[in-house]
PDB file of N, CA and C in Angstrom:
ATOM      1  N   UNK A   1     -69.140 -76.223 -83.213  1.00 48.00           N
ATOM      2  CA  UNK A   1     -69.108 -74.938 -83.892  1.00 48.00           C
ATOM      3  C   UNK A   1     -67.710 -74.701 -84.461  1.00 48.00           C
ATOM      4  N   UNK A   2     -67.731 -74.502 -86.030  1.00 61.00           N
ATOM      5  CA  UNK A   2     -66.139 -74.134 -86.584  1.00 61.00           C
ATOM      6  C   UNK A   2     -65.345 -72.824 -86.372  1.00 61.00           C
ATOM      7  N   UNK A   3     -64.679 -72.826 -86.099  1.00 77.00           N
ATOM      8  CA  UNK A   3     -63.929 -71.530 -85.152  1.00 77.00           C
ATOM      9  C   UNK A   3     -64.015 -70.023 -86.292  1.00 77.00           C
ATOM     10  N   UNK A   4     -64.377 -69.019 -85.781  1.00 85.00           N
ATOM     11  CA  UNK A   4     -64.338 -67.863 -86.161  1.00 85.00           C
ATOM     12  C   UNK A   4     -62.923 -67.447 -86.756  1.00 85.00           C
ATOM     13  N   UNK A   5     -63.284 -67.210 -87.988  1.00 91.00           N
ATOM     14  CA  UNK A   5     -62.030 -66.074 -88.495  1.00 91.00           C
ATOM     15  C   UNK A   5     -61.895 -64.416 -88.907  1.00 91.00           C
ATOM     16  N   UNK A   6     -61.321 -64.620 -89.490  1.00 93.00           N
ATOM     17  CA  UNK A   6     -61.216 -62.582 -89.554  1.00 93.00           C
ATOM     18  C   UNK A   6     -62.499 -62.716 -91.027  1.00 93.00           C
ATOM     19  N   UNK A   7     -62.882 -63.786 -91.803  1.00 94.00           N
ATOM     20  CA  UNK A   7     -63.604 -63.361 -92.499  1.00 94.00           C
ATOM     21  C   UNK A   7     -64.677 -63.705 -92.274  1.00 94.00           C
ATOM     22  N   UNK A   8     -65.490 -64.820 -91.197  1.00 94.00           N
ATOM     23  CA  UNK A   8     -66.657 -64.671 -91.264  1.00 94.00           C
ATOM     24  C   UNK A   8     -66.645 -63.952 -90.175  1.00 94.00           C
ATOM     25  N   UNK A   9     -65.356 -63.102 -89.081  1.00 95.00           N
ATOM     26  CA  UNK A   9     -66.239 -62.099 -88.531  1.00 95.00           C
ATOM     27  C   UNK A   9     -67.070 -60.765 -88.989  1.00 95.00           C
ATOM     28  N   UNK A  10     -66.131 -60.587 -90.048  1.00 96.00           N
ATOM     29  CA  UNK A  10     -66.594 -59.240 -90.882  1.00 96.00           C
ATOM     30  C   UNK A  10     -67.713 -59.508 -91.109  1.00 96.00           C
ATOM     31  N   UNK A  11     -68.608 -60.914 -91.426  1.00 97.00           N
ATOM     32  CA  UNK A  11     -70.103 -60.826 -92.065  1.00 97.00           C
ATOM     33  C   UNK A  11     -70.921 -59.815 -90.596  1.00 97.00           C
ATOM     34  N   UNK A  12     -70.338 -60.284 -89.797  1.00 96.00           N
ATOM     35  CA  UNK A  12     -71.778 -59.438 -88.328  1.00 96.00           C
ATOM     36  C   UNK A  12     -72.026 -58.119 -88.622  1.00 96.00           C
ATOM     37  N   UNK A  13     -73.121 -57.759 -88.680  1.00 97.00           N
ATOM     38  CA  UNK A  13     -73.731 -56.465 -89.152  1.00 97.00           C
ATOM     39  C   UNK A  13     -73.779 -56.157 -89.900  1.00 97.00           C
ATOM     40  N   UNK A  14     -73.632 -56.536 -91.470  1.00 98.00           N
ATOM     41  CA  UNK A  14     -73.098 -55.989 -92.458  1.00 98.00           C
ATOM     42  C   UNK A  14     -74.435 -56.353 -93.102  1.00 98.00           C
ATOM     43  N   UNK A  15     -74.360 -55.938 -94.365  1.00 98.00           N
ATOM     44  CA  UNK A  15     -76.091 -55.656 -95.204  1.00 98.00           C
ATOM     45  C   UNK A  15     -76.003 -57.098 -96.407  1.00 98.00           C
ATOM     46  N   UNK A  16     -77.325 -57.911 -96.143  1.00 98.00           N
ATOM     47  CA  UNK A  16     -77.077 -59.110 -97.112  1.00 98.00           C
ATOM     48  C   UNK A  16     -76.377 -58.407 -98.847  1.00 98.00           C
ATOM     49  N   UNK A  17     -75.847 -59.809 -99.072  1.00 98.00           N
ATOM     50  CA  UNK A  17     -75.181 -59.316-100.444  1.00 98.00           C
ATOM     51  C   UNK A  17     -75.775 -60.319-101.664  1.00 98.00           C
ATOM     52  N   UNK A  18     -76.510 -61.331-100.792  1.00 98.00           N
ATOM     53  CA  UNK A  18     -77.089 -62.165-101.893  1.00 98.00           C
ATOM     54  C   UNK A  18     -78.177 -61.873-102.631  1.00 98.00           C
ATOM     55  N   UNK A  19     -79.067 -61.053-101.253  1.00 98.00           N
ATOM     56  CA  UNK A  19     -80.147 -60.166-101.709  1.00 98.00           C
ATOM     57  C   UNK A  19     -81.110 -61.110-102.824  1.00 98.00           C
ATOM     58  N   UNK A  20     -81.796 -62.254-102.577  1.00 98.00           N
ATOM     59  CA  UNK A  20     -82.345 -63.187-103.281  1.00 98.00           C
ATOM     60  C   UNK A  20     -84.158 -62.092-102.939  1.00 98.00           C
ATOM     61  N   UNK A  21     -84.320 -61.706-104.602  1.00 97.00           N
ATOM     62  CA  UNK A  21     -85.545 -61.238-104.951  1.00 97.00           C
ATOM     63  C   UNK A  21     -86.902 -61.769-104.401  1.00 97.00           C
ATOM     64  N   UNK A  22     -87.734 -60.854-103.017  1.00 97.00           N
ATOM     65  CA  UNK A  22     -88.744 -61.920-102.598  1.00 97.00           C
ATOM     66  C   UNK A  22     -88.434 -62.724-101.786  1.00 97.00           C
ATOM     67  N   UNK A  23     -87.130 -62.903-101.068  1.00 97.00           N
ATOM     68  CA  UNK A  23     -86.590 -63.988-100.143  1.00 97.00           C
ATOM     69  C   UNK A  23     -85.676 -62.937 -99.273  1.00 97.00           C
ATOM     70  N   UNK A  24     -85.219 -62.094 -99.259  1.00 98.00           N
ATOM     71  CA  UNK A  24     -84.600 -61.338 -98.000  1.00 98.00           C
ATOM     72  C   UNK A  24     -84.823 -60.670 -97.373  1.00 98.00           C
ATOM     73  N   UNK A  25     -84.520 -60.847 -96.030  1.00 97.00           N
ATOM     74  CA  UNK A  25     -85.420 -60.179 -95.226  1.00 97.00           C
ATOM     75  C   UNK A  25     -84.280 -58.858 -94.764  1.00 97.00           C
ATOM     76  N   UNK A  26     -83.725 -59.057 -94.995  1.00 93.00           N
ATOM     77  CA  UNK A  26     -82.402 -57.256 -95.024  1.00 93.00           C
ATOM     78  C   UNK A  26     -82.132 -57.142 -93.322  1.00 93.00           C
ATOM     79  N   UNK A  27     -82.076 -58.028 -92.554  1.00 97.00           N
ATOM     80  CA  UNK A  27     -81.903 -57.971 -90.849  1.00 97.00           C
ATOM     81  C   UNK A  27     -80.447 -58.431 -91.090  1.00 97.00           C
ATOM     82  N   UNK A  28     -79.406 -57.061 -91.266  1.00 97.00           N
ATOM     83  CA  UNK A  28     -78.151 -57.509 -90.907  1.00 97.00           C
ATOM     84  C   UNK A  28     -77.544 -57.936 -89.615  1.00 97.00           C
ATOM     85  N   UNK A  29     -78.666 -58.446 -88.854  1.00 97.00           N
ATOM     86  CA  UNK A  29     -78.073 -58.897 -87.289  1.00 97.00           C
ATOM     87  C   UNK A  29     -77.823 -60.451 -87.515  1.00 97.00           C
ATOM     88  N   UNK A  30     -78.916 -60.772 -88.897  1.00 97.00           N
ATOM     89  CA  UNK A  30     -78.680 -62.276 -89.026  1.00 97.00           C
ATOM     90  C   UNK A  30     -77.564 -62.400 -90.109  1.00 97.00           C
ATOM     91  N   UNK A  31     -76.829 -61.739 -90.953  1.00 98.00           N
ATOM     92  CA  UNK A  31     -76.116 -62.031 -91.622  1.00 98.00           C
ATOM     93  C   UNK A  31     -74.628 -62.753 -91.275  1.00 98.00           C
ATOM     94  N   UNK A  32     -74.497 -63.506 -92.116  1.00 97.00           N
ATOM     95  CA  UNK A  32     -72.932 -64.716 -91.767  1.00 97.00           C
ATOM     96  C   UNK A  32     -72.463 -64.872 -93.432  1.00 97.00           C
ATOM     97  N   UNK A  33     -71.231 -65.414 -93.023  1.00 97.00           N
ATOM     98  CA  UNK A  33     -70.493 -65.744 -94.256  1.00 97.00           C
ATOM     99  C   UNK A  33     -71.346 -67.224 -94.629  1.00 97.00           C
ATOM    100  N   UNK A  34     -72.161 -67.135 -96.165  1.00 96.00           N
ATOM    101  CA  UNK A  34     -72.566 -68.001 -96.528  1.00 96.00           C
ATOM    102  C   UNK A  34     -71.446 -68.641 -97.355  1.00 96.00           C
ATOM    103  N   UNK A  35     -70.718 -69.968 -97.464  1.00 93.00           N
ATOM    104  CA  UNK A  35     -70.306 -70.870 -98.068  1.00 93.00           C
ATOM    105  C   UNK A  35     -70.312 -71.350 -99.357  1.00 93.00           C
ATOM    106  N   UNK A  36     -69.709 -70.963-101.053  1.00 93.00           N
ATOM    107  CA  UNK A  36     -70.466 -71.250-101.826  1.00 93.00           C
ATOM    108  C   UNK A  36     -69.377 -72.844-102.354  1.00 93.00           C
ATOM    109  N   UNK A  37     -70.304 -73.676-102.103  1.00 88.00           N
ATOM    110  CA  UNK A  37     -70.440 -74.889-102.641  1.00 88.00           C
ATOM    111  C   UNK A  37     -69.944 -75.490-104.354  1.00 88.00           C
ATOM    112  N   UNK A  38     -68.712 -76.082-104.027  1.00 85.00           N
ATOM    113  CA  UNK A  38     -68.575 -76.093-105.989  1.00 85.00           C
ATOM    114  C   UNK A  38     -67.930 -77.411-106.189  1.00 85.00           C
ATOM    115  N   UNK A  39     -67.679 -78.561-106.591  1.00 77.00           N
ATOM    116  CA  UNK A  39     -66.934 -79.878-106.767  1.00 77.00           C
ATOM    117  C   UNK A  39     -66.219 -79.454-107.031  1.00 77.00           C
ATOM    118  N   UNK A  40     -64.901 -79.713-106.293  1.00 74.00           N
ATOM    119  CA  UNK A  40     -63.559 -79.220-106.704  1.00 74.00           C
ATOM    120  C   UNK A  40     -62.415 -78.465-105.305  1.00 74.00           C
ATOM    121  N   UNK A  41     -63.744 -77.708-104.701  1.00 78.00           N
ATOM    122  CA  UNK A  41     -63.483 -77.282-103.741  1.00 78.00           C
ATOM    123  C   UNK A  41     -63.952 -77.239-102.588  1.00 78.00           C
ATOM    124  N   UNK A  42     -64.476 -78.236-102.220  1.00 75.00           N
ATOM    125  CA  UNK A  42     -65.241 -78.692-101.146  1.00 75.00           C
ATOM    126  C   UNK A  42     -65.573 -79.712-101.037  1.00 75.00           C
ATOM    127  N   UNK A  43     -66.117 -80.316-100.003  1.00 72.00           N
ATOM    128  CA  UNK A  43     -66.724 -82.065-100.470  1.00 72.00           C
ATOM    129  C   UNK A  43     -67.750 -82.473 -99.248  1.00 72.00           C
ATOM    130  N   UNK A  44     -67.987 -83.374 -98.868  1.00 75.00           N
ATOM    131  CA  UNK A  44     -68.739 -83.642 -97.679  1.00 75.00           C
ATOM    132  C   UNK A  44     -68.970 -83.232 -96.462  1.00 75.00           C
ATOM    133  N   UNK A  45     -68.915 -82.463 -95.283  1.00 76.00           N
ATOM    134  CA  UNK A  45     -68.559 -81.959 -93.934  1.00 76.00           C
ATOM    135  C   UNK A  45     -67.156 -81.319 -93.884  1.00 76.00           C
ATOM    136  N   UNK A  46     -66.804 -80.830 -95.348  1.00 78.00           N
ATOM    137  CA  UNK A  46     -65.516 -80.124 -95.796  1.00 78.00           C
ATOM    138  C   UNK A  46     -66.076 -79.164 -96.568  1.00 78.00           C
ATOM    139  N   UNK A  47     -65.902 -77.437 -95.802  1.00 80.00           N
ATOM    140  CA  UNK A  47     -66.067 -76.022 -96.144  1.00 80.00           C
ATOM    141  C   UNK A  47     -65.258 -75.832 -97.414  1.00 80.00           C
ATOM    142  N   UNK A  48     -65.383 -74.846 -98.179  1.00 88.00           N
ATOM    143  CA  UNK A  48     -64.681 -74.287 -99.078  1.00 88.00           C
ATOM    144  C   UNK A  48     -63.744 -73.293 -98.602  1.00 88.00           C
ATOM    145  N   UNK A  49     -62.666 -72.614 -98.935  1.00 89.00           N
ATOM    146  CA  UNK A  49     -62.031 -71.447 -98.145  1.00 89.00           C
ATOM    147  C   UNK A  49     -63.002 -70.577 -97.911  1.00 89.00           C
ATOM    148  N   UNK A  50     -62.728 -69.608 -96.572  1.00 91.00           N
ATOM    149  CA  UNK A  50     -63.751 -68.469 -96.327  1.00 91.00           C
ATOM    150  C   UNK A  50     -63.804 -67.779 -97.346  1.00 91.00           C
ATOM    151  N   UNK A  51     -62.876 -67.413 -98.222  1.00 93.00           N
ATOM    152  CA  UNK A  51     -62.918 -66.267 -99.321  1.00 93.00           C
ATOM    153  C   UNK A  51     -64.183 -66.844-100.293  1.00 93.00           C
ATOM    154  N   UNK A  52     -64.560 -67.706-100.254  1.00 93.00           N
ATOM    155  CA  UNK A  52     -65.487 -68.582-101.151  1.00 93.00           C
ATOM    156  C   UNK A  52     -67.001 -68.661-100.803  1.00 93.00           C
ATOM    157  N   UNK A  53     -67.272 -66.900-100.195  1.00 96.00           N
ATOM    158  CA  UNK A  53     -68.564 -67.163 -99.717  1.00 96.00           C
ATOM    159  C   UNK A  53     -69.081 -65.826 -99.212  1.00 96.00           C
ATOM    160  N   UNK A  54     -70.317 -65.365 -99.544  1.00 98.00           N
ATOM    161  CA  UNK A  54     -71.174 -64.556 -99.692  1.00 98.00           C
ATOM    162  C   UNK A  54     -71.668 -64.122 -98.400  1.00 98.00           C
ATOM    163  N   UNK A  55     -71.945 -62.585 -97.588  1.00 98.00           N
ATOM    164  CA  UNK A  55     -72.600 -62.074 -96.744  1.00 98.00           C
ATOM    165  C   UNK A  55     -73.836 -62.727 -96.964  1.00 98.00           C
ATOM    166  N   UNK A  56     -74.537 -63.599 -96.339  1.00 98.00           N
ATOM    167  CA  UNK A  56     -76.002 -63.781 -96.345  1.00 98.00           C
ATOM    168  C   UNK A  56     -76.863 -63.655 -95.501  1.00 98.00           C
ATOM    169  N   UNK A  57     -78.394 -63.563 -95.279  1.00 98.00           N
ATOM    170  CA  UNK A  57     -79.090 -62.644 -94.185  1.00 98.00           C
ATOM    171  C   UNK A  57     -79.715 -64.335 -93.845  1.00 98.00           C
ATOM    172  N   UNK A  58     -80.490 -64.251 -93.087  1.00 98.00           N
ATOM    173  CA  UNK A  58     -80.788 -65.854 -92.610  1.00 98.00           C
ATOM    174  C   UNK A  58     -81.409 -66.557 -93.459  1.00 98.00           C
ATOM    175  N   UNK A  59     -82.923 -65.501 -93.904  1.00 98.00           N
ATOM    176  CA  UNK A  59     -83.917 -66.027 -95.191  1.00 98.00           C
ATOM    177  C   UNK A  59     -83.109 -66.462 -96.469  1.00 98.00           C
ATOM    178  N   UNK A  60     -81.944 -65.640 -96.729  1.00 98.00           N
ATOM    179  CA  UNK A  60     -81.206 -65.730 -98.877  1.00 98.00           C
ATOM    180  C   UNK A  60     -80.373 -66.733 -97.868  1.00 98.00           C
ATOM    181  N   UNK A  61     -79.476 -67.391 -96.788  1.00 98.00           N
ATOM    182  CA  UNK A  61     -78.628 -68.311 -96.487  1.00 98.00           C
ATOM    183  C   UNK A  61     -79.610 -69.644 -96.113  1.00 98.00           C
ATOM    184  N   UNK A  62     -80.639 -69.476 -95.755  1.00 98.00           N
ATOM    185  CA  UNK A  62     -81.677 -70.674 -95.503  1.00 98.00           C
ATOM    186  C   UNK A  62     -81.849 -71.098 -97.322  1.00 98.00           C
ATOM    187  N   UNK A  63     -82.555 -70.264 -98.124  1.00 98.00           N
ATOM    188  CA  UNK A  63     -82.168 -70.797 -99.768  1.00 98.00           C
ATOM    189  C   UNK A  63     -81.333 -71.106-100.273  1.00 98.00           C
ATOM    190  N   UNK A  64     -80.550 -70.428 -99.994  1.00 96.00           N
ATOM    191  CA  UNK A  64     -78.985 -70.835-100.845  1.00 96.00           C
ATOM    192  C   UNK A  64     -78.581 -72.375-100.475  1.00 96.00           C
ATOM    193  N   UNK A  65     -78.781 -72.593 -99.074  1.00 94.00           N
ATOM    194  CA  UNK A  65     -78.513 -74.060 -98.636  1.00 94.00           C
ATOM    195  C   UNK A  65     -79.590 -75.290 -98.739  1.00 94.00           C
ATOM    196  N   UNK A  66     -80.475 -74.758 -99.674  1.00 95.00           N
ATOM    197  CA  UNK A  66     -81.781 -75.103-100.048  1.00 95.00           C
ATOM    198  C   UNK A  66     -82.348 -75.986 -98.651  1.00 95.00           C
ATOM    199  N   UNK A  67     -82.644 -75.314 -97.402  1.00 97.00           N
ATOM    200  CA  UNK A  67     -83.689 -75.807 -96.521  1.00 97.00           C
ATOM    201  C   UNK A  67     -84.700 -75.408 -96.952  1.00 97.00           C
ATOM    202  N   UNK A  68     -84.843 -74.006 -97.639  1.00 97.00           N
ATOM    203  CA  UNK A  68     -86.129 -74.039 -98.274  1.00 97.00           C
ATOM    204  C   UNK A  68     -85.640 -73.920 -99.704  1.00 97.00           C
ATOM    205  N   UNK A  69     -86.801 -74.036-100.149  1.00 97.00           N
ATOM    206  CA  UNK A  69     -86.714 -74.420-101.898  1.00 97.00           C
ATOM    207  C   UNK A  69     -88.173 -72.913-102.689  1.00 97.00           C
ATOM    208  N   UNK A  70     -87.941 -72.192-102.486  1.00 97.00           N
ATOM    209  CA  UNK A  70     -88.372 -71.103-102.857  1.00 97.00           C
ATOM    210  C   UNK A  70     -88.532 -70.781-104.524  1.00 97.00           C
ATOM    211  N   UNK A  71     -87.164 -70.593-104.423  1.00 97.00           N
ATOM    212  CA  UNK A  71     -87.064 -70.720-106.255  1.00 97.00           C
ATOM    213  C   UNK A  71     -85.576 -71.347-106.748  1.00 97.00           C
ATOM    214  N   UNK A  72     -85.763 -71.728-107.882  1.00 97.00           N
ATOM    215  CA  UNK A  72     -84.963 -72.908-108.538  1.00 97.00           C
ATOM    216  C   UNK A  72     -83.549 -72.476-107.791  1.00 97.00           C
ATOM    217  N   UNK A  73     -82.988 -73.865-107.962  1.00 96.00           N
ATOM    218  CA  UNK A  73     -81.492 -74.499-107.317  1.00 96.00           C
ATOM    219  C   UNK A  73     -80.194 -72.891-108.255  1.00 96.00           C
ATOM    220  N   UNK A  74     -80.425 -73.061-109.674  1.00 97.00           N
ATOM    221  CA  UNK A  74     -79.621 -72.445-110.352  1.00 97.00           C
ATOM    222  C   UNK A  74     -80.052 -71.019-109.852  1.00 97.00           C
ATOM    223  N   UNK A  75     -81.052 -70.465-110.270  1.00 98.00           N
ATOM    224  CA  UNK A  75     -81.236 -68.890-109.693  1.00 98.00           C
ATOM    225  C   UNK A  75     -80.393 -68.553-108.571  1.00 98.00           C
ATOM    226  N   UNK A  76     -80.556 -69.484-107.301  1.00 98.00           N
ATOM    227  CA  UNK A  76     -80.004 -69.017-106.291  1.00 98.00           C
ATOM    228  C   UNK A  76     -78.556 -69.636-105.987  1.00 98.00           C
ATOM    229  N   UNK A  77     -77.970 -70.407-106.953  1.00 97.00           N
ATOM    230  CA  UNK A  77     -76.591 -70.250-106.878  1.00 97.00           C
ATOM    231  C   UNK A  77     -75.754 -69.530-107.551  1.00 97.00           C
ATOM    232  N   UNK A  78     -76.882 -68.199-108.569  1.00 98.00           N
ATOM    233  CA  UNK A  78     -76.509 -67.373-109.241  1.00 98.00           C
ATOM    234  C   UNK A  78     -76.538 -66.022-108.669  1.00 98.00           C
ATOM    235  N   UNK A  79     -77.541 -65.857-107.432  1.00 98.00           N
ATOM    236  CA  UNK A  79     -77.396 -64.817-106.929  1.00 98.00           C
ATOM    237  C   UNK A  79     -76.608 -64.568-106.056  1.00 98.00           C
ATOM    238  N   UNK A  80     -75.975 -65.952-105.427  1.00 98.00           N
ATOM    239  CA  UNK A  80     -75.232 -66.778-104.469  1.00 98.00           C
ATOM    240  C   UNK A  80     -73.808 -66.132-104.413  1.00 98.00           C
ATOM    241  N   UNK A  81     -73.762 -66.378-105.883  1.00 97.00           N
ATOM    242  CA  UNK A  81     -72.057 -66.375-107.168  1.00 97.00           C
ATOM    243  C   UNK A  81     -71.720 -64.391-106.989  1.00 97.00           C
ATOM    244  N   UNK A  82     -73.634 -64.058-108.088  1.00 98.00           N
ATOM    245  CA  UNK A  82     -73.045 -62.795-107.599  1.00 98.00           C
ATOM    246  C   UNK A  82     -72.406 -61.749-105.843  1.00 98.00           C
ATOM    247  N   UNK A  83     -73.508 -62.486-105.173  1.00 98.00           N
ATOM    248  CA  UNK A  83     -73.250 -62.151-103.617  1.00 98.00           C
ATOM    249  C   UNK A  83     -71.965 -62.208-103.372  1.00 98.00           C
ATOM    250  N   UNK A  84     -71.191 -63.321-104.085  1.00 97.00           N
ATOM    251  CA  UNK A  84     -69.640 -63.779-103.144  1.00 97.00           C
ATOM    252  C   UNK A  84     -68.474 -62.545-103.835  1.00 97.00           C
ATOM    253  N   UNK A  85     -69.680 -61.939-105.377  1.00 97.00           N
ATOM    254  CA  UNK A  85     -68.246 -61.243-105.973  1.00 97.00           C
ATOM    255  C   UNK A  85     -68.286 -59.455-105.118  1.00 97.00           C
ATOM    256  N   UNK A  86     -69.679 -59.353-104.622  1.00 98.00           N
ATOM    257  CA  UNK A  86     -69.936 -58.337-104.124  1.00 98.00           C
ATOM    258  C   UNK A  86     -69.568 -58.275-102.757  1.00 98.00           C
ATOM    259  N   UNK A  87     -68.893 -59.643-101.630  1.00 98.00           N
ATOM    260  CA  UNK A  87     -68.464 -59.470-100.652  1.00 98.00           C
ATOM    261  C   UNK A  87     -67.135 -59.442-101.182  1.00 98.00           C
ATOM    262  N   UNK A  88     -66.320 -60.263-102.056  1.00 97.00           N
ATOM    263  CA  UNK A  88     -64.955 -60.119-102.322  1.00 97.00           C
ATOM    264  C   UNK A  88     -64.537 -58.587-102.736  1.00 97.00           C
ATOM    265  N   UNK A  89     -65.242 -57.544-103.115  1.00 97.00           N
ATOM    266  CA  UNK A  89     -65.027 -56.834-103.658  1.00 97.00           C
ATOM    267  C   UNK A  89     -65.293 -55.833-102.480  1.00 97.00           C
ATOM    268  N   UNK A  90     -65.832 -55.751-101.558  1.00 97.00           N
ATOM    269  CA  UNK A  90     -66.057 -55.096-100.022  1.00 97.00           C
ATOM    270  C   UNK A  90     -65.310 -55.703 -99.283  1.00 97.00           C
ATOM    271  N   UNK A  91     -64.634 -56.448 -99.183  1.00 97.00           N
ATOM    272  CA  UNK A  91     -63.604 -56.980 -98.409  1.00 97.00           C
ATOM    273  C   UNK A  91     -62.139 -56.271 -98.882  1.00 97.00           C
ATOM    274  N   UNK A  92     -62.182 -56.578-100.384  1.00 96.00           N
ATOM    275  CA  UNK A  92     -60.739 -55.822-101.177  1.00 96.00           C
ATOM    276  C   UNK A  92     -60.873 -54.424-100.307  1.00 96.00           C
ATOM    277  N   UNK A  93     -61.897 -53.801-100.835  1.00 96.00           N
ATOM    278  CA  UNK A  93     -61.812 -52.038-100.722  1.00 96.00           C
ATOM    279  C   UNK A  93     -61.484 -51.742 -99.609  1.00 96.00           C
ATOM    280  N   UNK A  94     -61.868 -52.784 -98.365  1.00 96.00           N
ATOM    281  CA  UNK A  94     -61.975 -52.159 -97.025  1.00 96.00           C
ATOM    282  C   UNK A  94     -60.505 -52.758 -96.730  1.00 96.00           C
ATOM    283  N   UNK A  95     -59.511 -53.031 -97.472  1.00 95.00           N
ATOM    284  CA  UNK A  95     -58.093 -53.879 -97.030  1.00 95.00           C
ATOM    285  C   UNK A  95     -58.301 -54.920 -96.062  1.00 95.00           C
ATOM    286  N   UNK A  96     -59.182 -55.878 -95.999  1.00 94.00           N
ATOM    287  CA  UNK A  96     -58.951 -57.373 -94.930  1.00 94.00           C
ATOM    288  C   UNK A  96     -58.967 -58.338 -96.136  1.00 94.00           C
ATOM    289  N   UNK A  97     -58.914 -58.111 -97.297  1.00 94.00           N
ATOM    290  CA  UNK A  97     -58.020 -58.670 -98.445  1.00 94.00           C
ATOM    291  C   UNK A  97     -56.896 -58.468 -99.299  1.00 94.00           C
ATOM    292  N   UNK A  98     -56.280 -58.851 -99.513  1.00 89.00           N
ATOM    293  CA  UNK A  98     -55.284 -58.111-100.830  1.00 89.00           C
ATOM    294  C   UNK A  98     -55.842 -58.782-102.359  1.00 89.00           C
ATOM    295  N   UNK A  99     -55.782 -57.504-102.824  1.00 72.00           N
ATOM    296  CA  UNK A  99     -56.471 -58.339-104.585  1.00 72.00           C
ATOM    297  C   UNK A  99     -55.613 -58.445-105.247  1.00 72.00           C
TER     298      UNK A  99
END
């Protein structure tokens, strides 16, 4: 298990942000910092920085990491993208970022 930080503790309790249409189930008990995935900044069994990743609820973080395949790869690395700008931007406001 990769060690807890100050930003994926903030995901516990907090309300999904990926919010994938038809795929979330809104149980912020399951929400975690989802990971968003990009060549460049990440690579094999190598994370991206925490800042690089979206509140997700178990159902929109089970898609996003495509265990399930629900709806297309791009949709949900678009709702993914928006999710990460809507936790960066709740992270700014609440000061456990500086923007």
């Amino acid at each position: 298990m990769s060690k807890q930080t100050k930003l994926t503790k903030a995901a516990r309790g907090r309300d999904c942000q990926v919010r994938l249409p038809g795929i979330c189930c809104g149980d912020s008990e399951t929400v975690v910092l989802a990971h968003y995935r990009m060549a460049g900044i990440c690579g094999t069994s190598i994370k991206p920085p925490d800042l690089i990743g979206a509140w997700a609820c178990r159902t929109c973080h089970d898609e996003i990491d495509r265990k399930t395949r629900i709806m297309d790869h791009e949709t949900a690395r678009l709702y993914h993208l928006e999710g990460m700008v809507r936790t960066i931007d709740t992270l700014a406001r609440e000061g456990l970022i500086n923007a």
